[in-house]
Amino acid sequence: HAKQEGDQHWRFFSTEMEANTQNRVQLLNELRSDLNLGRGLELHYQPQVSPTRGQVVGCEALIRWVKPNGAAVSPEVFIPLAEYTGLIVDIGDWVFAEACRQIVRWDREGLPPFRVGINISAAQFREPDFVAKIAEVIASTGVSPKRLELEITESVAMEDPESVARQLRELKALGLRVAVDDFGCGFSSLGSLNRLPFDRVKIDRAFVRELTPETAEDCIATMIVKLARSLGLEVTAEGVETESQAQLLQDMGCKEMQGFLYGKPMNAASLEAWIRQQGD
Ligand code: C2E
Ligand code: MG
Ligand code: MG
Ligand code: MG
C-alpha cells in the first residue's frame, strides 16, 4: 500500500522497515537461543483477588525475558514477533510446562491451592498435537488439571471456529478451564461467549482504564458482565488500578479483579510470600 502513496513516502517507509526488520530478526535470534539454552526466560505471576471474599483466588502466569546483557524485553514486543514466526509454539510449550512444575512446587511448599491462568496463542492451537501435548505435561508433572485455566483471545477462535471449539471441548474433558482474554476491545463478538465453551471472561485492561461512572465504557462493561453472568460465566477484570474502578466493577457484579491495585506480576517466591502474608 505504501508504494501507492508516492515515492517520497515509499522510500522513507522502506528504510524504516529495513532497520526494524534487522532489529526484529536479531531479537528473535536472541530469543530462540536463550530459549534453547534455558536462560533468561522466567514466569512471573500476578494475583487475582476476590475483594468481597478478601482473598487471592488465582494468578496469571506472565512470561518475562531478560537478555544476557541485562536488558528486559517486554512481552508486548517479543510475543507478537514470536507469534509471527512460529517460535511462540516452543515458547508456549515451555510456559505451560513451567507453570505446571511451579504449581507442583507450591503444593510441596504447602501453599493453599489456587488457579493459574496461562496464556495460549493461536499458533499453539494450530498444532495438531496441541491437546495431546497438554495432556502429556499434565501426566508427567502430576499437576491437577483443575488448577489450570487457559487464556485465549477471541481472534484464536475466529481463525477456525470448528477446530478450536473441538480442542476446547477436549481440554475441558481433561479437566482444564478456559477463559476468553482481552474481552470488550478489538473485535469481540458477543456470540462467541455462547458458541465456545468458555468458563470465564476477562475484561480487557484498555477497557477498565477508561471506566468512569455513566460513560459509554461503564454501560458496555455493565452489559458484558450481565451477559457473561447470565450465560453462567465467571468474570475477571484486568488492569484494575484504582479503588473507584474496583467499586464500579464490583457494583456491576464482577467478582474477581486483577491489577496493580492488588498486586503486580512477581516471581514465584514473591507470590508465595505475598499469599502467605495475605493469610495473616
Ligand atoms: P494479557 O494476557 O492480557 O496480560 C495482562 C497484562 O496486563 C500483563 O502485561 C500485565 O502485567 C498487565 N497488567 C495487569 N494489571 C495491570 C494494571 O493494573 N495496569 C497496567 N498498566 N498493566 C497491568 P504483560 O505481562 O506485559 O503481558 C502483555 C501481554 O503479553 C499479555 O497480555 C499476553 O497477551 C502476552 N503474554 C504474556 N505472557 C505470555 C505467555 O506466556 N504466552 C503468551 N502467548 N502470551 C503472553
Ligand atoms: Mg492473559
Ligand atoms: Mg488480558
Ligand atoms: Mg493483552
Coordinates of C-alpha atoms and ligand atoms in Angstrom, one line a residue:
H1 CA 0.0 0.0 0.0
A2 CA 2.8 2.4 0.9
K3 CA 4.0 2.4 -2.7
Q4 CA 0.8 3.9 -4.0
E5 CA 1.2 6.8 -1.6
G6 CA 4.0 8.4 -3.6
D7 CA 7.7 7.8 -4.0
Q8 CA 8.7 10.1 -1.1
H9 CA 6.7 8.2 1.4
W10 CA 7.8 4.8 0.0
R11 CA 11.5 5.5 0.3
F12 CA 11.1 6.6 3.9
F13 CA 8.9 3.7 4.8
S14 CA 11.3 1.2 3.1
T15 CA 14.4 2.4 5.0
E16 CA 12.5 2.4 8.3
M17 CA 11.3 -1.1 7.7
E18 CA 14.7 -2.4 6.8
A19 CA 16.1 -1.1 10.1
N20 CA 13.2 -2.6 12.0
T21 CA 13.4 -5.9 10.2
Q22 CA 17.1 -6.2 11.2
N23 CA 16.3 -5.5 14.8
R24 CA 13.4 -7.9 14.8
V25 CA 15.5 -10.7 13.3
Q26 CA 18.2 -10.1 15.8
L27 CA 15.8 -10.1 18.7
L28 CA 14.2 -13.3 17.5
N29 CA 17.6 -15.0 17.2
E30 CA 18.5 -13.9 20.7
L31 CA 15.1 -15.2 22.0
R32 CA 15.5 -18.5 20.2
S33 CA 19.0 -19.1 21.5
D34 CA 18.0 -18.1 25.1
L35 CA 15.0 -20.5 24.9
N36 CA 17.3 -23.3 23.7
L37 CA 19.9 -22.6 26.3
G38 CA 17.3 -22.4 29.0
R39 CA 18.3 -19.0 30.2
G40 CA 16.7 -15.5 30.6
L41 CA 13.1 -16.7 30.5
E42 CA 11.1 -16.7 33.6
L43 CA 7.4 -16.8 34.6
H44 CA 6.0 -14.1 36.8
Y45 CA 2.6 -14.4 38.5
Q46 CA 0.1 -11.7 39.0
P47 CA -2.5 -12.3 41.8
Q48 CA -6.2 -12.3 41.1
V49 CA -8.4 -11.5 44.1
S50 CA -12.0 -11.6 45.2
P51 CA -12.4 -8.3 47.1
T52 CA -15.6 -9.4 48.7
R53 CA -14.1 -12.6 50.0
G54 CA -10.9 -10.7 50.7
Q55 CA -8.6 -13.4 49.3
V56 CA -6.5 -14.5 46.4
V57 CA -8.4 -16.7 44.0
G58 CA -5.7 -17.3 41.4
C59 CA -3.0 -15.8 39.4
E60 CA -1.9 -15.3 35.8
A61 CA 1.4 -16.6 34.6
L62 CA 3.2 -13.9 32.5
I63 CA 6.4 -14.5 30.7
R64 CA 9.5 -12.3 31.3
W65 CA 12.6 -12.2 29.3
V66 CA 15.9 -10.6 30.3
K67 CA 18.7 -10.7 27.7
P68 CA 22.2 -11.7 28.7
N69 CA 23.2 -8.1 28.7
G70 CA 20.7 -7.4 31.4
A71 CA 18.1 -5.7 29.2
A72 CA 14.5 -6.7 29.9
V73 CA 12.3 -7.0 26.8
S74 CA 8.5 -6.6 27.2
P75 CA 6.3 -9.4 26.1
E76 CA 4.3 -6.8 24.2
V77 CA 7.3 -6.6 22.0
F78 CA 8.6 -10.2 21.7
I79 CA 5.3 -12.2 21.9
P80 CA 3.9 -10.7 18.7
L81 CA 7.3 -11.3 17.0
A82 CA 7.4 -14.9 18.2
E83 CA 3.8 -15.4 17.1
Y84 CA 4.7 -14.1 13.6
T85 CA 7.5 -16.6 13.2
G86 CA 6.0 -19.6 15.0
L87 CA 8.6 -19.5 17.7
I88 CA 5.7 -19.0 20.1
V89 CA 4.9 -22.7 19.8
D90 CA 8.2 -23.6 21.6
I91 CA 7.8 -20.7 24.0
G92 CA 4.3 -21.7 24.7
D93 CA 5.3 -25.3 25.4
W94 CA 7.9 -24.1 27.9
V95 CA 5.5 -21.7 29.5
F96 CA 2.9 -24.4 30.0
A97 CA 5.3 -26.9 31.4
E98 CA 7.0 -24.4 33.7
A99 CA 3.6 -23.2 35.1
C100 CA 2.7 -26.9 35.8
R101 CA 6.0 -27.5 37.5
Q102 CA 5.6 -24.4 39.6
I103 CA 2.1 -25.4 40.8
V104 CA 3.6 -28.7 42.0
R105 CA 6.4 -26.8 43.8
W106 CA 3.9 -24.5 45.5
D107 CA 1.9 -27.6 46.6
R108 CA 5.0 -29.1 48.1
E109 CA 5.6 -25.8 50.0
G110 CA 2.2 -26.2 51.5
L111 CA 0.6 -23.3 49.8
P112 CA -3.2 -23.5 49.6
P113 CA -4.4 -24.4 46.1
F114 CA -5.3 -21.6 43.7
R115 CA -6.0 -21.3 39.9
V116 CA -3.2 -20.4 37.5
G117 CA -4.1 -18.7 34.2
I118 CA -1.8 -19.5 31.3
N119 CA -1.8 -17.5 28.0
I120 CA -2.1 -19.7 24.9
S121 CA -1.6 -18.2 21.4
A122 CA -3.3 -19.0 18.2
A123 CA -0.3 -20.8 16.7
Q124 CA -0.4 -23.4 19.6
F125 CA -4.0 -24.3 18.7
R126 CA -2.9 -24.8 15.1
E127 CA -0.6 -27.6 16.1
P128 CA -2.5 -30.8 15.5
D129 CA -1.0 -32.4 18.7
F130 CA -1.7 -29.4 21.0
V131 CA -4.2 -31.1 23.2
A132 CA -2.1 -34.3 23.3
K133 CA 1.0 -32.3 24.4
I134 CA -1.0 -30.6 27.2
A135 CA -2.3 -34.0 28.4
E136 CA 1.3 -35.3 28.4
V137 CA 2.6 -32.5 30.5
I138 CA -0.2 -32.8 33.0
A139 CA 0.5 -36.5 33.3
S140 CA 4.3 -36.1 33.6
T141 CA 4.2 -33.2 36.2
G142 CA 1.3 -34.7 38.1
V143 CA -0.4 -31.3 38.3
S144 CA -4.1 -31.3 39.0
P145 CA -5.7 -30.0 35.7
K146 CA -8.4 -28.2 37.8
R147 CA -5.7 -25.7 38.8
L148 CA -5.2 -24.7 35.2
E149 CA -7.1 -22.1 33.2
L150 CA -6.0 -21.5 29.6
E151 CA -6.5 -17.9 28.4
I152 CA -7.2 -17.4 24.8
T153 CA -8.2 -14.3 22.8
E154 CA -11.2 -14.4 20.6
S155 CA -9.1 -14.0 17.5
V156 CA -7.8 -17.5 18.1
A157 CA -11.3 -18.9 17.9
M158 CA -12.2 -16.8 14.8
E159 CA -9.5 -18.4 12.7
D160 CA -11.0 -21.9 12.7
P161 CA -14.1 -21.9 15.0
E162 CA -14.9 -25.6 14.4
S163 CA -11.5 -26.9 15.2
V164 CA -10.9 -24.6 18.2
A165 CA -14.3 -25.5 19.6
R166 CA -13.4 -29.2 19.4
Q167 CA -10.0 -28.6 21.0
L168 CA -11.6 -26.5 23.8
R169 CA -14.0 -29.4 24.5
E170 CA -11.2 -31.8 24.6
L171 CA -9.2 -29.6 27.0
K172 CA -12.3 -29.3 29.2
A173 CA -12.7 -33.0 29.2
L174 CA -9.2 -33.2 30.6
G175 CA -10.4 -31.0 33.5
L176 CA -8.9 -27.7 32.5
R177 CA -10.8 -24.4 32.4
V178 CA -10.9 -21.9 29.6
A179 CA -11.1 -18.1 29.7
V180 CA -11.6 -15.6 26.9
D181 CA -8.9 -12.9 27.3
D182 CA -9.0 -9.2 26.5
F183 CA -12.7 -9.2 26.0
G184 CA -14.5 -5.9 25.2
C185 CA -11.9 -4.4 22.9
G186 CA -11.0 -5.3 19.4
F187 CA -13.4 -7.4 17.5
S188 CA -15.0 -9.2 20.4
S189 CA -18.3 -10.7 19.4
L190 CA -20.9 -11.4 22.0
G191 CA -21.9 -14.6 20.2
S192 CA -18.6 -16.3 20.8
L193 CA -19.3 -16.3 24.5
N194 CA -22.2 -18.6 23.8
R195 CA -20.7 -20.7 21.0
L196 CA -17.5 -21.6 22.7
P197 CA -17.3 -23.5 26.0
F198 CA -15.7 -20.7 28.0
D199 CA -15.7 -20.7 31.8
R200 CA -14.6 -17.1 32.2
V201 CA -14.5 -13.7 30.6
K202 CA -11.6 -11.4 31.3
I203 CA -12.5 -7.8 30.6
D204 CA -9.7 -6.0 28.7
R205 CA -7.5 -3.7 30.6
A206 CA -7.8 -1.0 28.0
F207 CA -11.5 -1.0 28.8
V208 CA -11.1 -0.9 32.5
R209 CA -8.7 2.0 32.2
E210 CA -11.5 4.2 30.7
L211 CA -14.0 3.3 33.3
T212 CA -15.8 6.2 34.9
P213 CA -19.4 6.4 36.0
E214 CA -22.0 6.9 33.4
T215 CA -19.7 6.8 30.4
A216 CA -20.1 4.5 27.4
E217 CA -17.4 2.2 28.9
D218 CA -19.4 2.0 32.0
C219 CA -22.6 0.9 30.0
I220 CA -20.7 -1.6 27.9
A221 CA -18.9 -3.1 30.8
T222 CA -22.1 -3.4 32.7
M223 CA -23.7 -5.2 29.7
I224 CA -20.7 -7.6 29.3
V225 CA -20.8 -8.6 33.0
K226 CA -24.5 -9.1 32.8
L227 CA -24.4 -11.1 29.7
A228 CA -21.5 -13.2 30.9
R229 CA -23.2 -13.9 34.2
S230 CA -26.5 -14.8 32.6
L231 CA -24.6 -17.3 30.4
G232 CA -23.1 -18.8 33.6
L233 CA -19.6 -17.5 33.0
E234 CA -17.3 -16.0 35.7
V235 CA -15.9 -12.5 35.1
T236 CA -12.5 -11.2 35.9
A237 CA -11.5 -7.5 35.3
E238 CA -7.9 -6.9 34.3
G239 CA -5.8 -3.8 34.8
V240 CA -7.7 -2.6 37.9
E241 CA -5.6 0.3 39.2
T242 CA -7.9 2.4 41.3
E243 CA -10.4 1.9 44.1
S244 CA -13.1 3.6 42.1
Q245 CA -12.6 1.2 39.1
A246 CA -12.8 -1.7 41.5
Q247 CA -16.0 -0.3 43.1
L248 CA -17.7 0.3 39.7
L249 CA -16.8 -3.2 38.6
Q250 CA -18.0 -4.8 41.8
D251 CA -21.3 -2.9 41.6
M252 CA -21.7 -4.4 38.1
G253 CA -21.4 -7.9 39.6
C254 CA -17.7 -8.5 38.6
K255 CA -16.4 -10.7 41.3
E256 CA -12.7 -11.1 40.6
M257 CA -10.1 -8.5 39.9
Q258 CA -6.5 -8.4 38.6
G259 CA -4.4 -5.3 38.6
F260 CA -1.7 -3.1 40.1
L261 CA -4.2 -2.1 42.8
Y262 CA -3.9 -5.6 44.3
G263 CA -0.5 -6.8 43.1
K264 CA 1.9 -6.6 40.2
P265 CA 3.3 -9.6 38.4
M266 CA 6.1 -11.1 40.6
N267 CA 8.3 -14.1 40.6
A268 CA 7.2 -17.4 42.2
A269 CA 8.9 -16.9 45.5
S270 CA 7.4 -13.4 45.9
L271 CA 4.0 -14.6 45.0
E272 CA 4.3 -17.3 47.6
A273 CA 5.4 -14.7 50.2
W274 CA 2.6 -12.4 49.1
I275 CA -0.1 -15.1 49.6
R276 CA 1.2 -16.2 53.0
Q277 CA 1.2 -12.5 54.1
Q278 CA -2.5 -12.2 52.9
G279 CA -3.4 -15.1 55.1
D280 CA -2.1 -13.4 58.2
Ligands
C2E1 P1 -2.6 -10.3 29.0 O1 -2.7 -11.8 28.9 O2 -3.8 -9.5 28.7 O3 -1.9 -10.0 30.4 C1 -2.2 -8.9 31.2 C2 -1.2 -7.8 31.0 O4 -1.7 -6.6 31.7 C3 0.2 -8.1 31.6 O5 1.1 -7.4 30.8 C4 0.1 -7.4 33.0 O6 1.3 -7.2 33.5 C5 -0.7 -6.2 32.6 N1 -1.4 -5.6 33.8 C6 -2.0 -6.3 34.7 N2 -2.6 -5.4 35.6 C7 -2.2 -4.2 35.2 C8 -2.5 -2.8 35.7 O7 -3.2 -2.6 36.7 N3 -2.0 -1.8 34.9 C9 -1.3 -2.0 33.8 N4 -0.8 -0.9 33.2 N5 -1.0 -3.2 33.3 C10 -1.5 -4.3 34.0 P2 2.5 -8.2 30.3 O8 3.0 -9.1 31.3 O9 3.4 -7.1 29.8 O10 2.0 -9.1 29.1 C11 1.4 -8.5 28.0 C12 0.8 -9.5 27.1 O11 1.8 -10.4 26.5 C13 -0.3 -10.4 27.8 O12 -1.5 -9.7 27.9 C14 -0.3 -11.6 26.8 O13 -1.1 -11.3 25.7 C15 1.1 -11.6 26.4 N6 1.8 -12.7 27.2 C16 2.4 -12.6 28.4 N7 2.9 -13.8 28.7 C17 2.6 -14.7 27.8 C18 2.8 -16.1 27.6 O14 3.4 -16.8 28.4 N8 2.3 -16.6 26.4 C19 1.6 -15.9 25.5 N9 1.2 -16.5 24.4 N10 1.4 -14.6 25.7 C20 1.9 -14.0 26.8
MG2 MG -3.9 -13.1 29.7
MG3 MG -5.7 -9.9 29.0
MG4 MG -3.5 -8.4 26.5

